[in-house]
Tab-separated table of C-alpha atoms (C1' of nucleotides) in Angstrom:
chain	number	residue	atom	x	y	z
A	1	MET	CA	9.114	-9.579	-9.469
A	2	SER	CA	8.853	-5.841	-9.018
A	3	TYR	CA	5.080	-5.613	-9.098
A	4	SER	CA	5.099	-5.648	-5.310
A	5	ALA	CA	7.076	-2.427	-5.166
A	6	SER	CA	4.668	-0.863	-7.643
A	7	LEU	CA	1.688	-1.807	-5.498
A	8	VAL	CA	3.288	-0.368	-2.374
A	9	ALA	CA	4.196	2.797	-4.247
A	10	LEU	CA	0.715	3.340	-5.649
A	11	ALA	CA	-1.014	2.549	-2.378
A	12	ASP	CA	-0.159	5.987	-0.996
A	13	PRO	CA	-2.673	8.705	-1.954
A	14	THR	CA	-0.044	11.418	-2.337
A	15	ARG	CA	2.018	9.235	-4.642
A	16	ARG	CA	-1.083	8.479	-6.675
A	17	LYS	CA	-1.703	12.212	-7.090
A	18	ILE	CA	1.854	12.630	-8.295
A	19	PHE	CA	1.529	9.707	-10.665
A	20	GLU	CA	-1.782	10.976	-12.015
A	21	ARG	CA	-0.343	14.426	-12.487
A	22	LEU	CA	2.369	12.954	-14.676
A	23	ARG	CA	-0.260	11.412	-16.910
A	24	ARG	CA	-0.450	14.693	-18.803
A	25	GLY	CA	3.239	14.549	-19.489
A	26	PRO	CA	6.724	14.952	-17.982
A	27	LEU	CA	7.209	17.502	-15.202
A	28	ALA	CA	9.947	18.926	-12.986
A	29	VAL	CA	9.837	18.429	-9.231
A	30	GLY	CA	8.791	21.990	-8.481
A	31	ALA	CA	5.868	21.808	-10.878
A	32	ILE	CA	4.752	18.525	-9.362
A	33	ALA	CA	4.910	19.843	-5.808
A	34	GLU	CA	2.936	22.962	-6.708
A	35	GLY	CA	-0.625	22.553	-5.548
A	36	LEU	CA	0.034	19.423	-3.544
A	37	PRO	CA	-0.742	19.635	0.183
A	38	VAL	CA	2.746	18.470	1.169
A	39	SER	CA	6.194	20.037	1.155
A	40	ARG	CA	8.610	19.747	-1.736
A	41	PRO	CA	11.034	17.433	0.121
A	42	ALA	CA	8.112	15.097	0.727
A	43	VAL	CA	7.504	15.066	-3.013
A	44	SER	CA	11.148	14.227	-3.604
A	45	GLN	CA	10.868	11.241	-1.290
A	46	HIS	CA	7.740	10.041	-3.049
A	47	LEU	CA	9.401	10.415	-6.438
A	48	LYS	CA	12.258	8.251	-5.226
A	49	VAL	CA	9.861	5.491	-4.219
A	50	LEU	CA	8.005	5.665	-7.528
A	51	LYS	CA	11.255	5.645	-9.469
A	52	GLU	CA	12.704	2.670	-7.603
A	53	ALA	CA	9.460	0.816	-8.249
A	54	GLY	CA	10.046	1.263	-11.973
A	55	LEU	CA	7.030	3.510	-12.370
A	56	LEU	CA	8.964	6.680	-13.233
A	57	THR	CA	12.132	7.627	-15.026
A	58	GLU	CA	14.264	10.660	-14.251
A	59	THR	CA	16.170	12.849	-16.689
A	60	GLN	CA	18.281	15.893	-16.001
A	61	ASP	CA	17.708	19.313	-17.565
A	62	GLY	CA	20.130	21.758	-16.039
A	63	ALA	CA	19.270	22.125	-12.391
A	64	ARG	CA	15.875	20.568	-13.008
A	65	ARG	CA	15.013	16.878	-12.729
A	66	ILE	CA	12.299	15.834	-15.126
A	67	TYR	CA	10.133	12.871	-14.181
A	68	ARG	CA	7.916	10.896	-16.509
A	69	ILE	CA	5.884	7.710	-16.400
A	70	ASP	CA	7.836	4.526	-17.146
A	71	PRO	CA	6.093	1.643	-18.920
A	72	GLU	CA	8.405	-0.853	-17.217
A	73	GLY	CA	6.793	-1.034	-13.781
A	74	LEU	CA	3.381	-0.414	-15.228
A	75	GLY	CA	3.738	-3.402	-17.515
A	76	GLN	CA	4.857	-5.746	-14.757
A	77	LEU	CA	1.925	-4.699	-12.627
A	78	ARG	CA	-0.487	-5.263	-15.479
A	79	ALA	CA	0.956	-8.697	-16.150
A	80	TRP	CA	0.587	-9.693	-12.533
A	81	LEU	CA	-3.010	-8.555	-12.431
A	82	ASP	CA	-3.848	-10.470	-15.586
A	83	GLN	CA	-2.924	-13.693	-13.835
A	84	PHE	CA	-6.057	-13.333	-11.750
A	85	TRP	CA	-8.374	-12.190	-14.468
A	86	ASP	CA	-9.278	-15.619	-15.823
A	87	VAL	CA	-9.964	-17.082	-12.389
A	88	ALA	CA	-12.069	-14.113	-11.423
A	89	LEU	CA	-14.211	-14.494	-14.509
A	90	GLU	CA	-14.708	-18.196	-13.830
A	91	ASN	CA	-15.909	-17.396	-10.342
A	92	PHE	CA	-18.235	-14.778	-11.704
A	93	LYS	CA	-19.595	-17.168	-14.279
A	94	ALA	CA	-20.158	-19.953	-11.750
A	95	ASP	CA	-21.848	-17.469	-9.488
A	96	ALA	CA	-24.145	-16.250	-12.245
A	97	GLU	CA	-25.290	-19.762	-13.090
A	98	LYS	CA	-26.685	-20.198	-9.616
B	1	MET	CA	-13.470	4.973	-7.600
B	2	SER	CA	-12.562	1.926	-5.562
B	3	TYR	CA	-9.250	1.251	-7.222
B	4	SER	CA	-7.544	3.087	-4.363
B	5	ALA	CA	-8.848	0.574	-1.824
B	6	SER	CA	-7.653	-2.245	-4.063
B	7	LEU	CA	-4.166	-0.779	-4.231
B	8	VAL	CA	-3.987	-0.367	-0.464
B	9	ALA	CA	-5.256	-3.908	0.024
B	10	LEU	CA	-2.745	-5.469	-2.370
B	11	ALA	CA	0.157	-3.452	-1.044
B	12	ASP	CA	0.440	-5.687	1.997
B	13	PRO	CA	2.563	-8.820	1.408
B	14	THR	CA	0.399	-11.059	3.578
B	15	ARG	CA	-2.740	-9.973	1.752
B	16	ARG	CA	-1.000	-10.644	-1.549
B	17	LYS	CA	-0.195	-14.181	-0.400
B	18	ILE	CA	-3.840	-14.682	0.498
B	19	PHE	CA	-4.969	-13.270	-2.815
B	20	GLU	CA	-2.515	-15.414	-4.745
B	21	ARG	CA	-3.580	-18.487	-2.828
B	22	LEU	CA	-7.146	-17.883	-3.952
B	23	ARG	CA	-6.006	-17.900	-7.553
B	24	ARG	CA	-6.307	-21.694	-7.537
B	25	GLY	CA	-9.906	-21.426	-6.449
B	26	PRO	CA	-12.242	-20.658	-3.532
B	27	LEU	CA	-11.098	-21.527	-0.018
B	28	ALA	CA	-12.331	-21.389	3.563
B	29	VAL	CA	-10.585	-19.228	6.137
B	30	GLY	CA	-8.904	-22.116	7.891
B	31	ALA	CA	-7.446	-23.429	4.654
B	32	ILE	CA	-6.158	-19.982	3.776
B	33	ALA	CA	-4.528	-19.465	7.149
B	34	GLU	CA	-2.812	-22.846	7.023
B	35	GLY	CA	0.808	-22.385	6.090
B	36	LEU	CA	0.749	-18.629	6.451
B	37	PRO	CA	3.152	-17.179	9.028
B	38	VAL	CA	0.392	-15.283	10.818
B	39	SER	CA	-2.464	-16.252	13.112
B	40	ARG	CA	-5.972	-17.027	11.893
B	41	PRO	CA	-7.523	-13.853	13.324
B	42	ALA	CA	-4.972	-11.878	11.351
B	43	VAL	CA	-6.136	-13.665	8.219
B	44	SER	CA	-9.731	-12.771	9.056
B	45	GLN	CA	-8.811	-9.101	9.275
B	46	HIS	CA	-6.983	-9.255	5.959
B	47	LEU	CA	-9.928	-10.961	4.312
B	48	LYS	CA	-12.166	-8.162	5.501
B	49	VAL	CA	-9.928	-5.568	3.891
B	50	LEU	CA	-9.762	-7.485	0.625
B	51	LYS	CA	-13.513	-7.994	0.628
B	52	GLU	CA	-14.302	-4.330	1.281
B	53	ALA	CA	-11.951	-3.410	-1.540
B	54	GLY	CA	-14.101	-5.472	-3.896
B	55	LEU	CA	-11.357	-7.998	-4.509
B	56	LEU	CA	-13.056	-10.930	-2.797
B	57	THR	CA	-16.568	-12.225	-2.261
B	58	GLU	CA	-17.723	-14.247	0.708
B	59	THR	CA	-20.252	-17.065	0.746
B	60	GLN	CA	-21.419	-19.137	3.659
B	61	ASP	CA	-21.224	-22.935	3.818
B	62	GLY	CA	-22.399	-24.050	7.218
B	63	ALA	CA	-19.928	-22.750	9.767
B	64	ARG	CA	-17.395	-22.112	7.015
B	65	ARG	CA	-16.949	-18.871	5.102
B	66	ILE	CA	-15.764	-19.402	1.576
B	67	TYR	CA	-13.772	-16.646	-0.079
B	68	ARG	CA	-13.122	-16.277	-3.772
B	69	ILE	CA	-11.663	-13.682	-6.106
B	70	ASP	CA	-14.118	-11.026	-7.281
B	71	PRO	CA	-13.729	-9.557	-10.781
B	72	GLU	CA	-15.292	-6.296	-9.615
B	73	GLY	CA	-12.334	-4.691	-7.826
B	74	LEU	CA	-9.896	-6.362	-10.186
B	75	GLY	CA	-11.614	-4.765	-13.162
B	76	GLN	CA	-11.648	-1.300	-11.675
B	77	LEU	CA	-7.953	-1.568	-10.897
B	78	ARG	CA	-7.194	-2.723	-14.413
B	79	ALA	CA	-9.200	0.132	-15.898
B	80	TRP	CA	-7.353	2.680	-13.794
B	81	LEU	CA	-3.983	1.294	-14.815
B	82	ASP	CA	-4.915	1.371	-18.481
B	83	GLN	CA	-5.320	5.131	-18.270
B	84	PHE	CA	-1.563	5.422	-17.955
B	85	TRP	CA	-0.599	2.864	-20.498
B	86	ASP	CA	-0.829	5.112	-23.577
B	87	VAL	CA	1.129	7.921	-21.967
B	88	ALA	CA	3.783	5.532	-20.806
B	89	LEU	CA	4.237	4.150	-24.286
B	90	GLU	CA	4.532	7.632	-25.749
B	91	ASN	CA	7.265	8.420	-23.257
B	92	PHE	CA	9.016	5.202	-24.120
B	93	LYS	CA	8.766	5.925	-27.834
B	94	ALA	CA	10.080	9.484	-27.473
B	95	ASP	CA	12.913	8.136	-25.380
B	96	ALA	CA	13.809	5.500	-27.928
B	97	GLU	CA	14.033	8.034	-30.732
B	98	LYS	CA	16.803	9.866	-28.976
C	1	DA	C1'	32.672	35.070	-7.647
C	2	DC	C1'	28.127	35.581	-5.498
C	3	DT	C1'	23.610	34.853	-5.433
C	4	DT	C1'	19.562	32.506	-6.545
C	5	DA	C1'	16.816	28.634	-8.203
C	6	DC	C1'	16.212	23.803	-7.971
C	7	DC	C1'	16.485	19.604	-5.708
C	8	DG	C1'	18.132	15.544	-2.818
C	9	DT	C1'	19.403	13.863	2.001
C	10	DA	C1'	19.338	13.618	7.216
C	11	DA	C1'	17.140	13.408	11.484
C	12	DG	C1'	13.243	13.415	14.205
C	13	DC	C1'	8.115	13.186	15.246
C	14	DC	C1'	3.874	10.949	15.114
C	15	DA	C1'	-0.056	8.474	13.273
C	16	DT	C1'	-1.391	4.402	10.935
C	17	DG	C1'	-1.833	-0.388	10.589
C	18	DA	C1'	-0.351	-5.289	11.062
C	19	DG	C1'	0.061	-8.624	14.541
C	20	DT	C1'	-1.084	-10.965	18.924
C	21	DT	C1'	-4.167	-12.951	22.704
C	22	DA	C1'	-8.647	-13.305	24.629
C	23	DC	C1'	-13.377	-13.494	23.954
C	24	DT	C1'	-17.921	-14.355	21.662
C	25	DC	C1'	-20.953	-16.309	18.377
C	26	DT	C1'	-22.896	-19.552	15.192
C	27	DG	C1'	-23.652	-24.094	13.274
C	28	DC	C1'	-22.723	-29.137	13.210
C	29	DT	C1'	-22.438	-33.600	15.558
C	30	DT	C1'	-23.420	-37.177	18.819
D	1	DA	C1'	-28.187	-30.269	25.181
D	2	DA	C1'	-23.547	-30.416	25.337
D	3	DG	C1'	-19.391	-30.128	23.242
D	4	DC	C1'	-16.640	-28.864	19.360
D	5	DA	C1'	-15.190	-26.763	15.054
D	6	DG	C1'	-14.917	-22.655	12.419
D	7	DA	C1'	-14.539	-17.855	12.267
D	8	DG	C1'	-15.334	-12.706	13.400
D	9	DT	C1'	-14.431	-8.916	16.955
D	10	DA	C1'	-12.063	-6.276	20.714
D	11	DA	C1'	-8.264	-4.398	22.925
D	12	DC	C1'	-3.589	-3.736	23.002
D	13	DT	C1'	1.441	-3.530	21.440
D	14	DC	C1'	4.826	-2.151	18.416
D	15	DA	C1'	7.142	-1.172	14.112
D	16	DT	C1'	6.736	1.049	9.696
D	17	DG	C1'	6.474	4.993	6.938
D	18	DG	C1'	4.925	9.690	5.681
D	19	DC	C1'	5.683	14.436	6.971
D	20	DT	C1'	8.363	18.305	8.632
D	21	DT	C1'	12.459	21.359	9.238
D	22	DA	C1'	17.209	21.956	8.458
D	23	DC	C1'	21.054	21.331	5.687
D	24	DG	C1'	24.150	20.327	1.574
D	25	DG	C1'	25.070	20.342	-3.273
D	26	DT	C1'	24.870	21.607	-8.228
D	27	DA	C1'	23.694	24.590	-12.126
D	28	DA	C1'	22.467	28.996	-14.216
D	29	DG	C1'	22.315	34.130	-14.123
D	30	DT	C1'	24.359	38.908	-13.155
DNA sequence: ACTTACCGTAAGCCATGAGTTACTCTGCTT
DNA sequence: AAGCAGAGTAACTCATGGCTTACGGTAAGT
């Protein structure tokens, strides 16, 4: 039931950049914010949204907070999308036969 | 490159309801709007967003406009999500070994 | 202990977008 | 052709949310 939160989270372009940056591997907040066109507090707020959507997990390393991609939210989103896949293909097939 | 538009489109709860309603099959605008807590013009605007995101196709049947789910946008979104799947599983695996 | 690095939270501003009503247009029907 | 059904567009209102600055809090270094 959390796919909705994932969709809202990934709808924002800045949050997508953050998420895509974490594709290479786990990063601390400062490293994520570096190069982004927004302030570090803004990044913190985005990370909170992504985390609460189940798309990221947070671990502590001293004063640093390490964020990494979480398969939980990603899996729920994928499952939701797959519900539509069959129907979409049927429509495509029916359309092609015309 | 259109997965971003799909994410924005599906982030709205009303548009998700519309999209989910079309899972059963193609529908006209009036039929879609029926039962939804918003006005019909609002539904028209949502349909436009979903269509431009590549998530829906529109066909004409007399005065009616029939909308149905389009595999195009759905596929692009799925492909984008799959990019993160491997990384997410690695993170999960590394986490489980601890 | 004091400072510095690292990060989350609070409060406020402002633009975006979802909704409404009113209007227009097109295509049947009689 | 006149009226009606079905649907898109325009103009406007208003709330949501993304961004900023300022502040507070914890952990490591000297």
